[in-house]
Coordinates of C-alpha atoms in Angstrom, one line a residue:
X1358 CA -13.5 -164.4 5.8
X1359 CA -16.7 -163.3 7.2
X1360 CA -15.3 -159.7 7.8
X1361 CA -14.2 -159.4 4.4
X1362 CA -17.7 -160.3 3.1
X1363 CA -18.8 -157.6 5.4
X1364 CA -16.4 -155.2 4.1
X1365 CA -17.4 -156.0 0.5
X1366 CA -21.1 -155.5 1.3
X1367 CA -20.4 -152.0 3.0
X1368 CA -18.1 -151.0 0.1
X1369 CA -20.8 -152.1 -2.6
X1370 CA -23.6 -150.1 -0.4
X1371 CA -21.7 -147.0 -0.1
X1372 CA -20.8 -147.0 -4.0
X1373 CA -24.9 -147.4 -4.7
X1374 CA -25.7 -144.7 -2.1
X1375 CA -23.2 -142.5 -3.6
X1376 CA -24.2 -143.2 -7.2
X1377 CA -28.1 -142.5 -6.2
X1378 CA -26.8 -138.9 -4.6
X1379 CA -25.3 -138.0 -8.2
X1380 CA -28.4 -139.3 -10.0
X1381 CA -30.7 -137.2 -7.9
X1382 CA -28.7 -134.2 -8.0
X1383 CA -28.8 -134.2 -11.6
X1384 CA -32.4 -134.7 -11.9
X1385 CA -34.7 -131.8 -11.1
X1386 CA -38.1 -130.6 -12.0
X1387 CA -40.2 -127.6 -11.3
X1388 CA -42.9 -125.3 -13.0
X1389 CA -43.8 -121.9 -12.8
X1390 CA -46.5 -119.5 -14.4
X1391 CA -45.8 -116.1 -16.4
X1392 CA -48.5 -113.8 -16.9
X1393 CA -49.1 -110.0 -17.6
X1394 CA -51.4 -107.1 -18.0
X1395 CA -54.4 -107.8 -15.8
X1396 CA -55.5 -104.4 -15.6
X1397 CA -59.2 -103.2 -15.7
X1398 CA -59.7 -100.0 -13.8
X1399 CA -58.8 -100.0 -10.2
X1400 CA -59.7 -103.9 -9.8
X1401 CA -58.3 -106.7 -11.6
X1402 CA -60.0 -108.1 -14.8
X1403 CA -62.4 -110.8 -14.2
X1404 CA -60.2 -113.0 -16.6
X1405 CA -57.2 -112.2 -14.2
X1406 CA -59.6 -113.8 -11.3
X1407 CA -60.5 -116.8 -13.4
X1408 CA -56.5 -117.3 -14.3
X1409 CA -55.4 -117.3 -10.5
X1410 CA -58.3 -119.9 -9.7
X1411 CA -56.8 -122.3 -12.4
X1412 CA -53.2 -121.5 -11.1
X1413 CA -54.3 -122.6 -7.8
X1414 CA -55.6 -126.0 -9.3
X1415 CA -52.3 -126.1 -11.4
X1416 CA -50.3 -125.4 -8.2
X1417 CA -46.7 -124.5 -9.9
X1418 CA -43.8 -123.6 -7.9
X1419 CA -44.5 -120.0 -8.2
X1420 CA -45.9 -117.0 -10.6
X1421 CA -44.3 -114.2 -12.1
X1422 CA -46.4 -111.2 -13.3
X1423 CA -44.8 -109.1 -15.9
X1424 CA -46.7 -105.6 -15.2
X1425 CA -49.6 -103.7 -15.3
X1426 CA -51.3 -104.9 -12.5
X1427 CA -54.4 -102.4 -12.6
X1428 CA -54.8 -99.0 -14.3
X1429 CA -53.0 -96.8 -12.2
X1430 CA -51.0 -97.0 -8.6
X1431 CA -53.2 -96.7 -5.8
X1432 CA -53.5 -98.4 -2.2
X1433 CA -56.8 -99.5 -2.9
X1434 CA -56.1 -100.8 -6.3
X1435 CA -52.9 -102.7 -5.4
X1436 CA -54.5 -104.3 -2.4
X1437 CA -57.1 -105.7 -4.4
X1438 CA -54.4 -106.8 -6.9
X1439 CA -52.8 -108.6 -4.3
X1440 CA -55.4 -110.2 -2.8
X1441 CA -56.3 -111.9 -6.3
X1442 CA -52.6 -112.8 -6.6
X1443 CA -52.7 -114.8 -3.0
X1444 CA -55.9 -116.8 -4.4
X1445 CA -53.3 -118.7 -6.7
X1446 CA -52.1 -120.0 -3.4
X1447 CA -48.3 -120.0 -4.5
X1448 CA -45.6 -117.6 -4.0
X1449 CA -45.3 -114.9 -6.8
X1450 CA -43.1 -112.3 -7.8
X1451 CA -44.1 -108.6 -9.5
X1452 CA -42.3 -106.8 -12.4
X1453 CA -43.2 -103.0 -12.4
X1454 CA -45.2 -101.8 -15.4
X1455 CA -45.9 -98.4 -17.0
X1456 CA -49.4 -98.7 -15.2
X1457 CA -47.6 -99.0 -12.0
X1458 CA -46.1 -95.5 -12.6
X1459 CA -47.3 -92.3 -11.0
X1460 CA -47.2 -89.6 -8.2
X1461 CA -45.4 -91.2 -5.3
X1462 CA -45.6 -94.7 -6.9
X1463 CA -42.1 -95.6 -5.5
X1464 CA -42.9 -95.0 -1.6
X1465 CA -46.1 -97.0 -2.3
X1466 CA -44.3 -99.8 -3.9
X1467 CA -41.7 -100.0 -1.4
X1468 CA -44.4 -100.1 1.4
X1469 CA -46.9 -102.4 -0.1
X1470 CA -44.7 -104.5 -2.6
X1471 CA -40.7 -104.7 -1.6
X1472 CA -37.7 -102.7 -1.3
X1473 CA -36.0 -103.4 -4.7
X1474 CA -37.5 -102.2 -7.9
X1475 CA -35.3 -105.0 -9.6
X1476 CA -34.0 -108.0 -8.2
X1477 CA -33.1 -111.8 -8.9
X1478 CA -33.4 -115.1 -7.4
X1479 CA -32.2 -118.9 -7.9
X1480 CA -34.5 -121.8 -8.0
X1481 CA -33.0 -125.1 -8.2
X1482 CA -30.3 -124.6 -11.2
X1483 CA -31.9 -121.5 -13.1
X1484 CA -31.5 -118.0 -12.6
X1485 CA -34.4 -115.6 -12.7
X1486 CA -33.7 -111.7 -13.2
X1487 CA -36.7 -108.9 -12.6
X1488 CA -35.9 -105.6 -14.4
X1489 CA -37.5 -102.4 -13.8
X1490 CA -37.3 -100.1 -17.3
X1491 CA -38.6 -96.9 -15.4
X1492 CA -35.6 -94.5 -14.6
X1493 CA -35.8 -91.7 -12.2
X1494 CA -33.8 -88.7 -13.3
X1495 CA -33.8 -85.3 -12.0
X1496 CA -36.9 -86.0 -10.0
X1497 CA -38.6 -87.2 -13.7
X1498 CA -39.7 -90.8 -14.6
X1499 CA -38.2 -92.1 -17.8
X1500 CA -40.0 -94.7 -19.3
X1501 CA -38.5 -97.5 -21.6
X1502 CA -34.9 -97.5 -20.1
X1503 CA -32.6 -99.5 -17.8
X1504 CA -30.6 -96.9 -16.0
X1505 CA -26.7 -97.3 -15.7
X1506 CA -26.5 -98.5 -12.2
X1507 CA -29.2 -101.2 -12.9
X1508 CA -27.3 -102.3 -16.1
X1509 CA -24.2 -102.6 -14.3
X1510 CA -26.0 -104.9 -11.8
X1511 CA -27.4 -106.7 -14.6
X1512 CA -24.1 -107.4 -16.0
X1513 CA -22.9 -108.9 -12.7
X1514 CA -26.0 -110.9 -12.5
X1515 CA -25.5 -112.5 -15.9
X1516 CA -21.9 -113.5 -15.1
X1517 CA -22.8 -115.1 -11.8
X1518 CA -25.7 -116.9 -13.8
X1519 CA -23.3 -118.4 -16.6
X1520 CA -23.3 -121.9 -14.9
X1521 CA -27.2 -121.9 -14.6
X1522 CA -29.0 -124.4 -16.9
X1523 CA -31.4 -121.6 -18.0
X1524 CA -31.5 -117.7 -17.4
X1525 CA -35.0 -116.2 -17.4
X1526 CA -35.0 -112.4 -17.5
X1527 CA -38.4 -110.3 -17.1
X1528 CA -38.9 -106.9 -18.0
X1529 CA -42.4 -105.0 -18.8
X1530 CA -41.9 -103.4 -21.8
X1531 CA -40.2 -105.6 -24.9
X1532 CA -37.1 -105.0 -26.6
X1533 CA -38.7 -105.6 -29.9
X1534 CA -42.4 -104.8 -30.1
X1535 CA -44.7 -106.3 -32.9
X1536 CA -45.1 -104.0 -35.9
X1537 CA -48.2 -102.1 -35.0
X1538 CA -46.6 -101.3 -31.4
X1539 CA -43.0 -100.2 -32.8
X1540 CA -41.7 -97.4 -30.7
X1541 CA -43.9 -98.2 -27.6
X1542 CA -41.3 -100.3 -25.8
X1543 CA -37.6 -100.4 -24.9
X1544 CA -37.1 -99.5 -28.6
X1545 CA -38.1 -95.8 -28.1
X1546 CA -34.5 -95.4 -27.2
X1547 CA -32.7 -97.6 -29.9
X1548 CA -29.0 -97.2 -28.6
X1549 CA -30.1 -98.2 -24.9
X1550 CA -32.0 -101.0 -26.2
X1551 CA -29.3 -102.5 -28.7
X1552 CA -26.9 -102.0 -25.6
X1553 CA -29.3 -104.3 -23.4
X1554 CA -29.8 -106.7 -26.5
X1555 CA -26.1 -107.1 -27.0
X1556 CA -25.7 -108.1 -23.4
X1557 CA -28.4 -110.5 -23.1
X1558 CA -27.2 -112.0 -26.8
X1559 CA -24.1 -113.1 -24.8
X1560 CA -26.4 -115.7 -23.2
X1561 CA -28.4 -116.6 -25.9
X1562 CA -28.1 -120.3 -25.8
X1563 CA -29.7 -120.5 -22.0
X1564 CA -31.6 -117.0 -21.7
X1565 CA -35.2 -116.3 -22.4
X1566 CA -36.9 -112.7 -22.2
X1567 CA -40.5 -112.4 -20.9
X1568 CA -42.4 -109.1 -21.4
X1569 CA -45.7 -107.5 -21.6
X1570 CA -46.9 -104.3 -22.2
X1571 CA -48.7 -105.5 -25.6
X1572 CA -51.9 -107.2 -24.7
X1573 CA -51.2 -110.1 -26.9
X1574 CA -49.1 -113.3 -27.1
X1575 CA -46.1 -113.3 -29.3
X1576 CA -42.7 -115.3 -29.4
X1577 CA -39.7 -114.2 -31.7
X1578 CA -36.1 -114.7 -31.8
X1579 CA -34.4 -111.4 -33.1
X1580 CA -30.7 -110.9 -33.5
X1581 CA -30.2 -114.0 -31.1
X1582 CA -32.3 -112.9 -28.4
X1583 CA -35.5 -115.1 -27.7
X1584 CA -38.5 -112.8 -26.5
X1585 CA -41.8 -113.7 -25.4
X1586 CA -44.5 -111.1 -25.0
X1587 CA -47.5 -112.5 -22.7
X1588 CA -49.7 -109.6 -22.0
X1589 CA -53.0 -111.7 -22.2
X1590 CA -54.2 -111.9 -18.4
X1591 CA -57.5 -109.3 -18.8
X1592 CA -56.4 -106.2 -20.1
X1593 CA -58.2 -105.0 -23.5
X1594 CA -56.5 -107.1 -26.3
X1595 CA -54.4 -105.3 -28.8
X1596 CA -54.6 -107.5 -31.8
X1597 CA -56.7 -110.2 -33.5
X1598 CA -56.6 -113.8 -32.6
X1599 CA -54.4 -114.8 -35.6
X1600 CA -52.0 -112.2 -34.4
X1601 CA -51.9 -113.3 -30.6
X1602 CA -54.8 -111.3 -29.3
X1603 CA -56.2 -113.8 -26.9
X1604 CA -56.5 -114.2 -23.1
X1605 CA -53.7 -116.6 -22.0
X1606 CA -50.9 -117.1 -19.6
X1607 CA -47.9 -119.4 -19.6
X1608 CA -47.1 -122.5 -17.9
X1609 CA -43.4 -123.4 -18.1
X1610 CA -41.7 -126.6 -16.9
X1611 CA -38.1 -127.2 -16.5
X1612 CA -37.3 -131.1 -16.2
X1613 CA -33.9 -132.5 -16.3
X1614 CA -32.5 -129.5 -18.2
X1615 CA -35.2 -129.2 -20.7
X1616 CA -37.8 -126.5 -21.2
X1617 CA -41.5 -126.8 -22.3
X1618 CA -43.3 -123.8 -22.4
X1619 CA -47.6 -124.0 -22.7
X1620 CA -49.5 -121.3 -23.7
X1621 CA -53.0 -121.9 -21.9
X1622 CA -56.5 -120.2 -22.5
X1623 CA -58.3 -119.6 -19.2
X1624 CA -61.2 -121.4 -19.0
X1625 CA -60.4 -125.0 -20.0
X1626 CA -58.9 -125.8 -16.4
X1627 CA -61.5 -127.1 -13.8
X1628 CA -61.6 -129.1 -10.8
X1629 CA -63.1 -132.3 -11.1

């Protein structure tokens, strides 16, 4: 009789442990920051320095910068930028912008940043895909295009991410710039842009595209593709406040398969 009671107790204990494991595996949460266009000469803008101080207080899991770190590629400029990024005290990932492009920039990038110009990573049950919209062809840099090899790689990445709760894609130049900047992003090559948009649209229920390039904030959904432009980390603004022309960064939270995006204006976060 005593043995049966022990057996029943163990059976119930195992059941509750398994139930707890299932519950924990389905509930998760993390946060990350997205920002872009922090350039102001060879040094990052003072606004960007302020933003990174605030990020050190908010302490997200990581930061993604969508490009245009400083005005032009140089060892000193990039070193200044990286030193400010490190003040956030969290890991960070970088997207190549048009102001990273210049003579021998690819060699400098691979020496100072990382080997890959485009890459992906998984975090909890979400997929993050970093694109590079600068194609090298016959020794020349072509701005505003995803090259064919990268496009095939992207197709593969998206297929592998189809079971993710969210897919976050990052590229410097927007697929759909705001009206005053039409023709200055990936839309300068409409067929190439439309092909990319068609691919992203297949995952529209869970995919968000983050861009920079335009120094403003804008969120829109066009032909099923949700695009957020966040170019407010310190570079000279491109629009009025009403049209999104204000300094900002995005604080994004994923929790229990829900997504929350907060637009934060620097200067409102401080330590007690």
